[in-house]
Short mmCIF file of C-alpha atoms in Angstrom, two decimals:
data_model
loop_
_atom_site.label_atom_id
_atom_site.label_comp_id
_atom_site.label_asym_id
_atom_site.label_seq_id
_atom_site.Cartn_x
_atom_site.Cartn_y
_atom_site.Cartn_z
CA MET A 1 -28.94 -78.01 228.37
CA GLU A 2 -28.89 -78.53 232.12
CA GLN A 3 -29.73 -75.52 234.28
CA LYS A 4 -27.58 -74.87 237.34
CA LYS A 5 -29.20 -73.79 240.62
CA ILE A 6 -27.50 -70.86 242.21
CA SER A 7 -27.36 -71.01 246.02
CA ARG A 8 -28.11 -67.76 247.83
CA PRO A 9 -27.96 -67.04 251.58
CA TRP A 10 -31.36 -67.10 253.34
CA ARG A 11 -32.83 -63.75 254.27
CA PRO A 12 -36.01 -63.34 256.32
CA ARG A 13 -38.88 -61.61 254.61
CA VAL A 14 -40.24 -58.75 256.67
CA SER A 15 -43.56 -57.34 255.65
CA SER A 16 -44.09 -53.61 255.54
CA GLN A 17 -47.02 -54.01 257.95
CA LEU A 18 -44.75 -55.55 260.57
CA ILE A 19 -42.27 -52.73 260.18
CA VAL A 20 -45.04 -50.18 260.71
CA ILE A 21 -46.24 -52.00 263.84
CA VAL A 22 -42.74 -52.09 265.33
CA VAL A 23 -42.18 -48.40 264.58
CA MET A 24 -45.54 -47.49 266.16
CA LEU A 25 -44.76 -49.50 269.28
CA VAL A 26 -41.42 -47.73 269.66
CA LEU A 27 -43.00 -44.32 269.18
CA CYS A 28 -45.88 -45.06 271.56
CA SER A 29 -43.87 -46.81 274.28
CA PRO A 30 -43.73 -43.69 276.49
CA LEU A 31 -47.52 -43.68 276.47
CA LEU A 32 -48.05 -47.42 276.83
CA TYR A 33 -46.40 -47.43 280.22
CA PRO A 34 -48.83 -44.91 281.77
CA MET A 35 -51.72 -46.78 280.14
CA VAL A 36 -50.62 -49.98 281.88
CA SER A 37 -50.05 -47.96 285.04
CA LEU A 38 -53.64 -46.72 284.89
CA TRP A 39 -54.93 -50.29 284.76
CA TYR A 40 -52.57 -51.30 287.53
CA GLY A 41 -53.52 -48.34 289.72
CA GLU A 42 -57.26 -48.73 289.21
CA THR A 43 -57.24 -52.46 289.92
CA LYS A 44 -54.47 -52.82 292.51
CA GLY A 45 -53.69 -49.42 293.96
CA PRO A 46 -52.74 -46.83 294.91
CA PHE A 47 -50.96 -48.16 297.95
CA ARG A 48 -49.74 -46.74 301.22
CA ASN A 49 -47.26 -48.57 303.43
CA TRP A 50 -46.19 -46.76 306.58
CA MET A 51 -43.61 -48.46 308.79
CA GLN A 52 -42.49 -48.06 312.37
CA VAL A 53 -39.35 -49.69 313.80
CA VAL A 54 -39.59 -50.77 317.46
CA ASP A 55 -38.53 -53.60 319.78
CA LEU A 56 -41.89 -55.29 320.33
CA GLU A 57 -40.62 -58.29 322.30
CA GLY A 58 -38.04 -56.56 324.49
CA ASP A 59 -35.31 -58.89 323.22
CA GLY A 60 -32.95 -56.16 322.07
CA ASP A 61 -33.49 -56.44 318.32
CA LEU A 62 -35.66 -54.22 316.13
CA ASP A 63 -38.95 -55.34 314.66
CA VAL A 64 -41.10 -53.62 312.01
CA ILE A 65 -44.80 -52.70 312.11
CA VAL A 66 -46.28 -52.16 308.66
CA SER A 67 -49.54 -50.29 308.14
CA HIS A 68 -50.80 -51.25 304.70
CA THR A 69 -53.67 -49.62 302.78
CA ARG A 70 -54.78 -50.13 299.19
CA TRP A 71 -57.44 -47.86 297.75
CA GLU A 72 -59.82 -49.36 295.25
CA GLU A 73 -61.92 -46.20 295.02
CA VAL A 74 -62.14 -42.99 296.98
CA ASP A 75 -64.43 -44.57 299.57
CA ILE A 76 -63.20 -48.17 299.37
CA SER A 77 -59.92 -49.44 300.72
CA TRP A 78 -58.34 -52.63 301.98
CA ALA A 79 -56.12 -52.27 305.00
CA GLY A 80 -54.29 -54.27 307.64
CA ILE A 81 -51.50 -54.13 310.21
CA GLY A 82 -48.65 -56.62 310.01
CA LEU A 83 -45.74 -57.41 312.33
CA TRP A 84 -42.35 -58.39 310.97
CA VAL A 85 -40.54 -59.90 313.97
CA ASN A 86 -36.75 -59.88 313.91
CA GLN A 87 -35.16 -63.24 314.68
CA GLY A 88 -32.08 -61.51 316.10
CA ASP A 89 -29.83 -61.52 313.05
CA GLY A 90 -31.80 -59.41 310.59
CA THR A 91 -34.02 -62.24 309.39
CA PHE A 92 -37.75 -61.67 309.85
CA GLU A 93 -40.95 -63.61 310.34
CA LEU A 94 -44.35 -62.14 309.48
CA VAL A 95 -46.46 -62.87 312.55
CA ARG A 96 -49.90 -64.30 311.84
CA ASP A 97 -51.04 -65.03 315.39
CA ARG A 98 -50.27 -62.98 318.47
CA GLY A 99 -52.18 -63.75 321.65
CA THR A 100 -55.94 -63.52 321.19
CA ASP A 101 -55.74 -61.53 317.98
CA THR A 102 -55.17 -62.79 314.46
CA TRP A 103 -52.65 -60.98 312.28
CA PRO A 104 -52.72 -59.11 310.06
CA LEU A 105 -55.11 -57.01 312.10
CA PRO A 106 -57.64 -54.80 310.36
CA GLY A 107 -56.72 -51.15 310.62
CA PHE A 108 -55.26 -48.22 308.73
CA ALA A 109 -52.36 -47.27 310.99
CA ALA A 110 -50.51 -48.47 314.07
CA GLY A 111 -48.33 -46.79 316.67
CA ALA A 112 -46.29 -48.40 319.46
CA GLY A 113 -45.22 -47.06 322.85
CA ASP A 114 -45.03 -48.05 326.53
CA ILE A 115 -48.52 -46.80 327.37
CA ASP A 116 -48.86 -48.58 330.74
CA GLN A 117 -45.26 -47.80 331.82
CA ASP A 118 -44.19 -51.40 332.40
CA ARG A 119 -41.19 -51.27 330.06
CA ASP A 120 -42.71 -53.09 327.12
CA LEU A 121 -44.38 -51.64 324.05
CA ASP A 122 -48.14 -51.56 323.69
CA MET A 123 -49.93 -50.62 320.48
CA PHE A 124 -52.69 -48.44 319.16
CA ILE A 125 -54.50 -49.54 315.99
CA HIS A 126 -56.42 -46.88 314.03
CA GLU A 127 -59.66 -48.42 312.82
CA PHE A 128 -62.01 -45.39 312.83
CA GLN A 129 -61.45 -45.42 316.59
CA LEU A 130 -58.25 -46.19 318.48
CA ARG A 131 -57.98 -49.83 319.45
CA LEU A 132 -55.61 -50.37 322.37
CA LEU A 133 -53.54 -53.58 322.41
CA VAL A 134 -51.72 -54.19 325.69
CA ASN A 135 -48.42 -56.06 325.61
CA GLN A 136 -48.73 -59.01 328.00
CA GLY A 137 -45.16 -58.81 329.25
CA GLY A 138 -44.14 -56.50 332.11
CA LEU A 139 -46.88 -55.83 334.67
CA GLN A 140 -49.22 -58.29 332.97
CA GLY A 141 -46.87 -61.14 333.85
CA GLY A 142 -47.23 -62.87 330.49
CA GLU A 143 -45.01 -63.23 327.45
CA ALA A 144 -43.67 -60.04 325.90
CA GLY A 145 -44.92 -59.59 322.35
CA GLN A 146 -48.30 -61.18 323.05
CA TYR A 147 -51.17 -58.68 322.91
CA LEU A 148 -54.64 -58.39 324.41
CA SER A 149 -57.23 -55.92 323.17
CA ARG A 150 -58.49 -53.47 325.79
CA GLY A 151 -61.27 -51.84 323.79
CA GLY A 152 -61.55 -48.72 321.67
CA ILE A 153 -61.15 -44.98 322.15
CA ASN A 154 -63.34 -42.63 320.14
CA PRO A 155 -62.30 -39.24 318.76
CA PRO A 156 -63.39 -36.13 320.72
CA SER A 157 -67.14 -35.47 320.68
CA ALA A 158 -66.45 -32.20 318.87
CA TYR A 159 -65.69 -34.33 315.82
CA GLU A 160 -68.87 -36.38 315.77
CA ASP A 161 -69.61 -35.00 312.30
CA GLY A 162 -66.07 -35.61 311.09
CA HIS A 163 -64.47 -38.77 309.81
CA PRO A 164 -61.52 -40.49 311.54
CA ASP A 165 -60.71 -42.03 308.21
CA MET A 166 -58.17 -44.17 306.45
CA GLY A 167 -54.62 -43.38 305.54
CA GLY A 168 -53.52 -41.36 308.55
CA THR A 169 -50.76 -42.06 311.06
CA ILE A 170 -50.37 -42.55 314.81
CA THR A 171 -47.29 -40.84 316.22
CA MET A 172 -46.36 -41.57 319.83
CA GLY A 173 -44.56 -39.25 322.24
CA ASP A 174 -44.82 -37.44 325.58
CA LEU A 175 -46.77 -34.39 324.48
CA ASN A 176 -47.55 -32.81 327.86
CA GLY A 177 -44.28 -33.52 329.66
CA ASP A 178 -45.63 -35.82 332.39
CA GLY A 179 -43.42 -38.78 331.51
CA ARG A 180 -46.19 -40.81 329.88
CA ILE A 181 -46.51 -41.71 326.21
CA ASP A 182 -49.36 -39.92 324.40
CA ALA A 183 -50.65 -40.23 320.83
CA PHE A 184 -51.07 -37.79 317.95
CA VAL A 185 -53.70 -39.30 315.67
CA ALA A 186 -53.58 -37.80 312.17
CA GLY A 187 -56.51 -38.18 309.79
CA CYS A 188 -56.00 -38.49 306.06
CA CYS A 189 -56.75 -38.43 303.01
CA TYR A 190 -60.21 -38.30 301.54
CA GLY A 191 -63.32 -36.53 302.66
CA MET A 192 -63.19 -32.82 301.90
CA ASN A 193 -64.16 -33.13 298.27
CA ALA A 194 -65.85 -35.91 296.34
CA SER A 195 -64.07 -36.83 293.13
CA GLU A 196 -67.26 -38.19 291.60
CA PRO A 197 -70.70 -36.65 292.25
CA GLU A 198 -72.50 -40.00 292.10
CA TYR A 199 -70.86 -41.31 295.26
CA ASP A 200 -73.49 -41.85 297.94
CA PHE A 201 -70.95 -41.70 300.75
CA LEU A 202 -71.20 -38.45 302.71
CA HIS A 203 -67.86 -36.72 302.26
CA ILE A 204 -66.96 -35.03 305.50
CA PRO A 205 -63.68 -33.58 306.76
CA SER A 206 -60.84 -35.73 308.02
CA VAL A 207 -60.08 -35.21 311.71
CA SER A 208 -56.88 -35.23 313.74
CA TRP A 209 -56.78 -35.35 317.51
CA ILE A 210 -54.68 -35.95 320.62
CA TRP A 211 -54.94 -38.74 323.19
CA ILE A 212 -53.35 -37.82 326.54
CA ASN A 213 -52.25 -40.72 328.72
CA ASP A 214 -53.55 -40.53 332.32
CA SER A 215 -52.54 -44.09 333.26
CA GLU A 216 -51.61 -44.93 336.84
CA LYS A 217 -49.69 -48.20 337.24
CA ASN A 218 -51.76 -50.84 335.45
CA PHE A 219 -54.96 -48.82 335.24
CA LEU A 220 -55.14 -47.58 331.66
CA THR A 221 -56.98 -44.28 331.30
CA GLY A 222 -56.70 -41.21 329.12
CA HIS A 223 -58.56 -38.29 327.67
CA THR A 224 -58.82 -36.78 324.22
CA PHE A 225 -59.03 -33.27 322.86
CA PRO A 226 -59.45 -31.88 319.36
CA MET A 227 -57.01 -29.78 317.36
CA ASP A 228 -59.16 -27.22 315.61
CA SER A 229 -56.26 -25.89 313.55
CA LEU A 230 -56.09 -29.31 311.84
CA ASN A 231 -59.80 -29.70 311.16
CA GLY A 232 -60.19 -31.01 307.63
CA GLN A 233 -56.45 -31.11 306.96
CA PRO A 234 -55.45 -34.31 305.13
CA ILE A 235 -52.26 -35.17 307.03
CA ARG A 236 -50.34 -37.99 305.39
CA GLN A 237 -47.66 -38.08 308.09
CA ALA A 238 -46.73 -36.11 311.19
CA ALA A 239 -43.27 -36.15 312.78
CA LEU A 240 -42.71 -35.14 316.42
CA GLY A 241 -39.68 -33.18 317.65
CA ASP A 242 -38.68 -30.05 319.57
CA LEU A 243 -38.77 -27.61 316.67
CA ASP A 244 -38.53 -24.35 318.66
CA GLY A 245 -36.08 -25.46 321.34
CA ASP A 246 -38.38 -24.98 324.34
CA GLY A 247 -38.17 -28.56 325.58
CA ASP A 248 -41.52 -29.96 324.45
CA LEU A 249 -42.56 -31.94 321.38
CA ASP A 250 -43.84 -30.00 318.40
CA ALA A 251 -44.96 -31.47 315.09
CA PHE A 252 -44.31 -31.02 311.39
CA ALA A 253 -47.29 -32.19 309.34
CA ALA A 254 -46.98 -33.30 305.71
CA VAL A 255 -50.31 -32.35 304.14
CA GLY A 256 -51.48 -33.79 300.84
CA ARG A 257 -54.47 -33.75 298.56
CA PRO A 258 -57.79 -34.18 300.36
CA THR A 259 -59.10 -36.81 297.98
CA MET A 260 -57.92 -38.96 295.13
CA GLY A 261 -59.00 -37.25 291.97
CA THR A 262 -58.62 -33.70 293.26
CA VAL A 263 -55.91 -31.35 292.10
CA ASP A 264 -55.39 -28.75 294.81
CA SER A 265 -53.23 -29.60 297.82
CA LEU A 266 -53.18 -27.86 301.17
CA HIS A 267 -50.11 -26.33 302.81
CA ASP A 268 -47.78 -28.26 305.11
CA LEU A 269 -48.06 -27.22 308.75
CA ILE A 270 -45.74 -26.32 311.62
CA LEU A 271 -47.51 -27.19 314.90
CA LEU A 272 -46.07 -25.73 318.10
CA ASN A 273 -46.79 -27.24 321.54
CA ASP A 274 -47.86 -24.99 324.40
CA GLY A 275 -46.47 -27.53 326.89
CA THR A 276 -49.80 -29.18 327.65
CA GLY A 277 -50.07 -31.16 324.42
CA GLN A 278 -52.12 -28.53 322.60
CA LEU A 279 -50.63 -28.07 319.13
CA GLU A 280 -51.31 -24.79 317.36
CA SER A 281 -50.44 -24.00 313.77
CA PHE A 282 -47.60 -21.50 313.27
CA ARG A 283 -48.39 -18.65 310.90
CA GLN A 284 -45.75 -19.46 308.24
CA GLN A 285 -47.19 -20.82 305.01
CA LEU A 286 -45.22 -23.73 303.60
CA ASP A 287 -45.49 -25.71 300.34
CA ASN A 288 -48.74 -27.09 298.96
CA GLU A 289 -47.21 -29.71 296.68
CA ASP A 290 -49.15 -32.84 297.71
CA SER A 291 -46.77 -33.87 300.50
CA THR A 292 -46.56 -37.56 301.31
CA SER A 293 -44.02 -37.92 304.14
CA VAL A 294 -41.65 -36.06 306.47
CA ALA A 295 -38.49 -36.78 308.48
CA LEU A 296 -36.92 -34.51 311.11
CA GLY A 297 -33.21 -34.22 311.88
CA ASP A 298 -30.34 -31.77 312.28
CA VAL A 299 -28.85 -31.94 308.80
CA ASN A 300 -26.36 -29.06 309.12
CA GLY A 301 -25.09 -29.54 312.68
CA ASP A 302 -26.51 -26.32 314.17
CA GLY A 303 -28.49 -28.08 316.91
CA ARG A 304 -31.94 -27.48 315.39
CA LEU A 305 -34.30 -29.95 313.78
CA ASP A 306 -34.69 -29.49 310.04
CA ALA A 307 -37.38 -31.16 307.92
CA LEU A 308 -37.11 -33.28 304.79
CA VAL A 309 -40.52 -33.50 303.09
CA GLY A 310 -41.39 -36.04 300.41
CA MET A 311 -43.89 -34.99 297.74
CA SER A 312 -45.60 -36.49 294.73
CA VAL A 313 -43.15 -34.68 292.46
CA GLY A 314 -39.93 -34.73 294.49
CA ALA A 315 -38.64 -33.63 297.90
CA ARG A 316 -38.00 -30.36 299.72
CA LEU A 317 -35.48 -29.70 302.50
CA TRP A 318 -36.50 -27.05 305.06
CA ILE A 319 -33.77 -25.51 307.25
CA ASN A 320 -34.82 -24.56 310.79
CA GLN A 321 -34.24 -20.88 311.62
CA SER A 322 -36.23 -20.80 314.87
CA ASN A 323 -33.64 -18.73 316.80
CA GLU A 324 -33.78 -16.02 314.14
CA LEU A 325 -37.55 -15.60 314.01
CA GLU A 326 -37.74 -12.00 315.19
CA GLY A 327 -38.73 -9.73 312.37
CA THR A 328 -38.73 -12.45 309.73
CA GLY A 329 -41.71 -14.65 310.48
CA GLN A 330 -39.83 -17.51 308.80
CA PHE A 331 -39.56 -20.56 311.00
CA PHE A 332 -38.18 -22.73 308.19
CA VAL A 333 -36.26 -21.54 305.14
CA PRO A 334 -36.36 -23.71 302.00
CA SER A 335 -32.97 -25.07 301.02
CA GLU A 336 -31.77 -24.71 297.45
CA GLN A 337 -31.02 -28.43 297.52
CA SER A 338 -32.62 -30.38 294.71
CA PHE A 339 -33.61 -34.02 295.18
CA GLU A 340 -34.59 -34.60 291.57
CA ALA A 341 -34.52 -38.13 290.27
CA GLY A 342 -32.19 -38.95 287.42
CA GLN A 343 -34.49 -39.72 284.50
CA SER A 344 -34.20 -40.52 280.84
CA ALA A 345 -36.13 -38.60 278.21
CA VAL A 346 -38.65 -41.46 278.03
CA ASN A 347 -39.17 -41.36 281.81
CA LYS A 348 -39.72 -37.63 281.72
CA LEU A 349 -42.33 -38.03 278.99
CA GLN A 350 -44.07 -40.72 281.04
CA VAL A 351 -44.14 -38.47 284.09
CA ALA A 352 -45.45 -35.50 282.11
CA PHE A 353 -48.20 -37.63 280.60
CA SER A 354 -49.15 -39.07 284.01
CA ALA A 355 -49.30 -35.63 285.60
CA ALA A 356 -51.42 -34.22 282.77
CA VAL A 357 -53.96 -37.04 282.99
CA ASP A 358 -54.07 -36.71 286.78
CA GLU A 359 -54.74 -32.97 286.53
CA ARG A 360 -57.15 -32.99 283.58
CA LEU A 361 -59.09 -36.20 284.19
CA GLY A 362 -58.69 -36.71 287.92
CA LEU A 363 -57.37 -40.26 287.47
CA TYR A 364 -54.70 -41.83 289.63
CA PHE A 365 -51.45 -42.42 287.76
CA PRO A 366 -48.19 -43.47 289.38
CA TYR A 367 -45.77 -40.60 288.79
CA GLY A 368 -43.11 -42.66 287.08
CA SER A 369 -40.11 -42.94 289.37
CA ILE A 370 -40.33 -39.52 291.01
CA ARG A 371 -43.26 -39.86 293.41
CA ILE A 372 -41.90 -40.19 296.96
CA ASN A 373 -43.64 -42.44 299.45
CA ALA A 374 -41.25 -42.09 302.40
CA VAL A 375 -38.16 -40.14 303.46
CA PHE A 376 -35.55 -40.91 306.12
CA LEU A 377 -32.70 -38.98 307.73
CA ASP A 378 -30.00 -41.18 309.25
CA ASP A 379 -26.24 -41.62 309.41
CA ILE A 380 -25.89 -44.31 306.78
CA ASP A 381 -22.15 -44.13 306.05
CA GLY A 382 -20.94 -43.69 309.66
CA ASP A 383 -19.50 -40.19 309.31
CA ARG A 384 -21.80 -38.67 311.99
CA ASP A 385 -24.00 -36.58 309.75
CA LEU A 386 -27.51 -37.33 308.53
CA ASP A 387 -27.78 -38.79 305.06
CA ALA A 388 -31.11 -39.12 303.27
CA LEU A 389 -32.92 -42.18 301.97
CA ILE A 390 -35.53 -41.22 299.39
CA ALA A 391 -38.07 -44.02 298.91
CA ARG A 392 -39.85 -43.44 295.62
CA LEU A 393 -42.68 -45.39 294.06
CA TRP A 394 -40.62 -48.32 292.75
CA GLY A 395 -37.23 -47.84 294.29
CA ALA A 396 -35.12 -45.99 296.83
CA GLU A 397 -31.89 -44.04 296.58
CA ILE A 398 -29.33 -42.63 299.04
CA TRP A 399 -28.15 -39.02 299.13
CA TRP A 400 -24.89 -38.35 301.00
CA ASN A 401 -24.61 -35.37 303.37
CA ASP A 402 -21.38 -33.37 303.25
CA GLY A 403 -21.80 -32.42 306.93
CA GLN A 404 -23.16 -28.97 306.13
CA GLY A 405 -26.59 -30.04 304.93
CA LYS A 406 -25.64 -30.26 301.25
CA TYR A 407 -26.60 -33.52 299.58
CA GLU A 408 -25.20 -35.46 296.64
CA ARG A 409 -27.06 -38.28 294.98
CA SER A 410 -25.25 -41.62 295.26
CA ASP A 411 -25.20 -44.44 292.75
CA LEU A 412 -26.98 -46.78 295.18
CA ARG A 413 -30.43 -47.95 294.07
CA PHE A 414 -32.81 -50.30 295.87
CA ALA A 415 -35.55 -51.64 293.61
CA TYR A 416 -38.90 -52.94 294.89
CA ARG A 417 -42.60 -53.09 294.07
CA GLU A 418 -45.14 -50.28 294.45
CA ASP A 419 -47.03 -52.13 297.20
CA THR A 420 -44.05 -52.25 299.58
CA GLY A 421 -42.74 -49.93 302.29
CA ALA A 422 -39.26 -49.06 303.52
CA ALA A 423 -37.63 -48.74 306.94
CA VAL A 424 -34.11 -47.80 308.07
CA ALA A 425 -32.50 -49.16 311.28
CA ASP A 426 -29.76 -51.44 312.61
CA PHE A 427 -31.52 -54.75 312.02
CA ASP A 428 -28.58 -57.11 312.47
CA GLY A 429 -27.12 -55.43 315.56
CA ASP A 430 -23.73 -54.51 314.10
CA GLY A 431 -24.02 -50.77 314.74
CA ASP A 432 -24.83 -49.49 311.25
CA GLN A 433 -28.08 -48.67 309.47
CA ASP A 434 -29.64 -51.29 307.22
CA ILE A 435 -32.62 -51.00 304.86
CA PHE A 436 -35.74 -53.15 305.18
CA ILE A 437 -38.27 -53.47 302.37
CA GLY A 438 -41.50 -55.35 302.99
CA ARG A 439 -45.26 -55.42 302.82
CA ASN A 440 -48.14 -57.13 304.53
CA GLU A 441 -47.36 -60.37 302.70
CA ASP A 442 -44.87 -63.19 303.07
CA ASP A 443 -41.89 -61.65 301.29
CA TYR A 444 -39.36 -59.05 302.36
CA GLN A 445 -35.82 -57.96 301.61
CA VAL A 446 -33.02 -56.52 303.73
CA TRP A 447 -29.99 -54.66 302.43
CA PHE A 448 -27.24 -54.99 305.04
CA ASN A 449 -24.82 -52.09 305.52
CA ASP A 450 -21.09 -52.78 305.61
CA GLY A 451 -20.58 -49.84 307.99
CA LYS A 452 -19.42 -47.43 305.32
CA GLY A 453 -22.57 -47.09 303.26
CA GLY A 454 -22.04 -50.13 301.06
CA PHE A 455 -24.92 -52.59 300.89
CA LYS A 456 -25.45 -56.26 300.20
CA ALA A 457 -28.93 -57.58 299.42
CA ASP A 458 -30.12 -60.60 301.37
CA ASN A 459 -33.43 -62.27 300.52
CA ARG A 460 -34.27 -64.62 303.38
#
């Protein structure tokens, strides 16, 4: 008798071992990400990208200077200064050759200002000493945007045992009120404590100091003096502004951890100017939450400069109460505003794991999406109040100001890589604030503002 074959639909055979593997991968995925991050951080980071927006060529459009540093170990870093030159319409070219110097230049930080008072912008490069680059336009009679090195300036002799080290910033401004541009050189961020005892490098305090411009016409001179109140303070960024309303430039210093691999952070600092450029620390004790960046601006319309501080675990808004100091001792009052990142449960677990390993083992872990690398205060939607751009490790977000200093997180997100930096300015000349993302490499991105806080990405 003939047997009939019964046709059945095909079904894949899945082994129990494969099911177990898939389940384990799902359960362990919150931990796999930090593990990969550890490898990434130890082999390619951490990174620091500090940007300054200026018109280097005097052509009316805004260029970007990027100061890039990548730490391989506590004592080893790779750094360079790059120039993104605006072509006039918001497209940029990374300059490789400017005058007698090859770009990107070695150095940890750069600052630009009209040092010789000839109406073009010169530059300081921080490479353990200050290297002065003179713009060859103006009095020099050459082409604006071409630079010639005029030698180096050493820190004050009082700091001969200190270390003008990597990762700091150069902030330019008229500190002593004589009409000339001076420089606040901030030292950061290793040196007070060794993370590993076997390092042979002598760990000595970071130093911060002031360069006062004494230039007359085309004769470039200056003098330096130390700031003892900042001795050993790891300042990640300093912002200049008239904090106490007396007409001179004070500073708000974002202070972080002294060294990679250490846990304790030092307190942020309010530095008041005595009118001569001497900056003394005000007695109020601020946060010690590993600050990374700071932006100054009047967020609530009361005529005083407030401070938005980025930290490794979020941001803090400080409201200026300088006209109500008597009897309180509180120069800045912390706002109740929260700048927490919206995170899923998996993201929160990743962040908790990263923080625990950082604290217990002293290893660098990117803090998920909450670590803030830069903060900005600017009128992004054209309503005449200061909105906030929070640039986190792998992306930025906008917070809208209601005009009273209260912020609401928008739905706008700007994704990028960890080794990039952000800048906010009117790059295409249409009167609104755009967002530039770039690094010391050949790629960048600009998000162009439509004038009302809407953005369109343009990769060019």
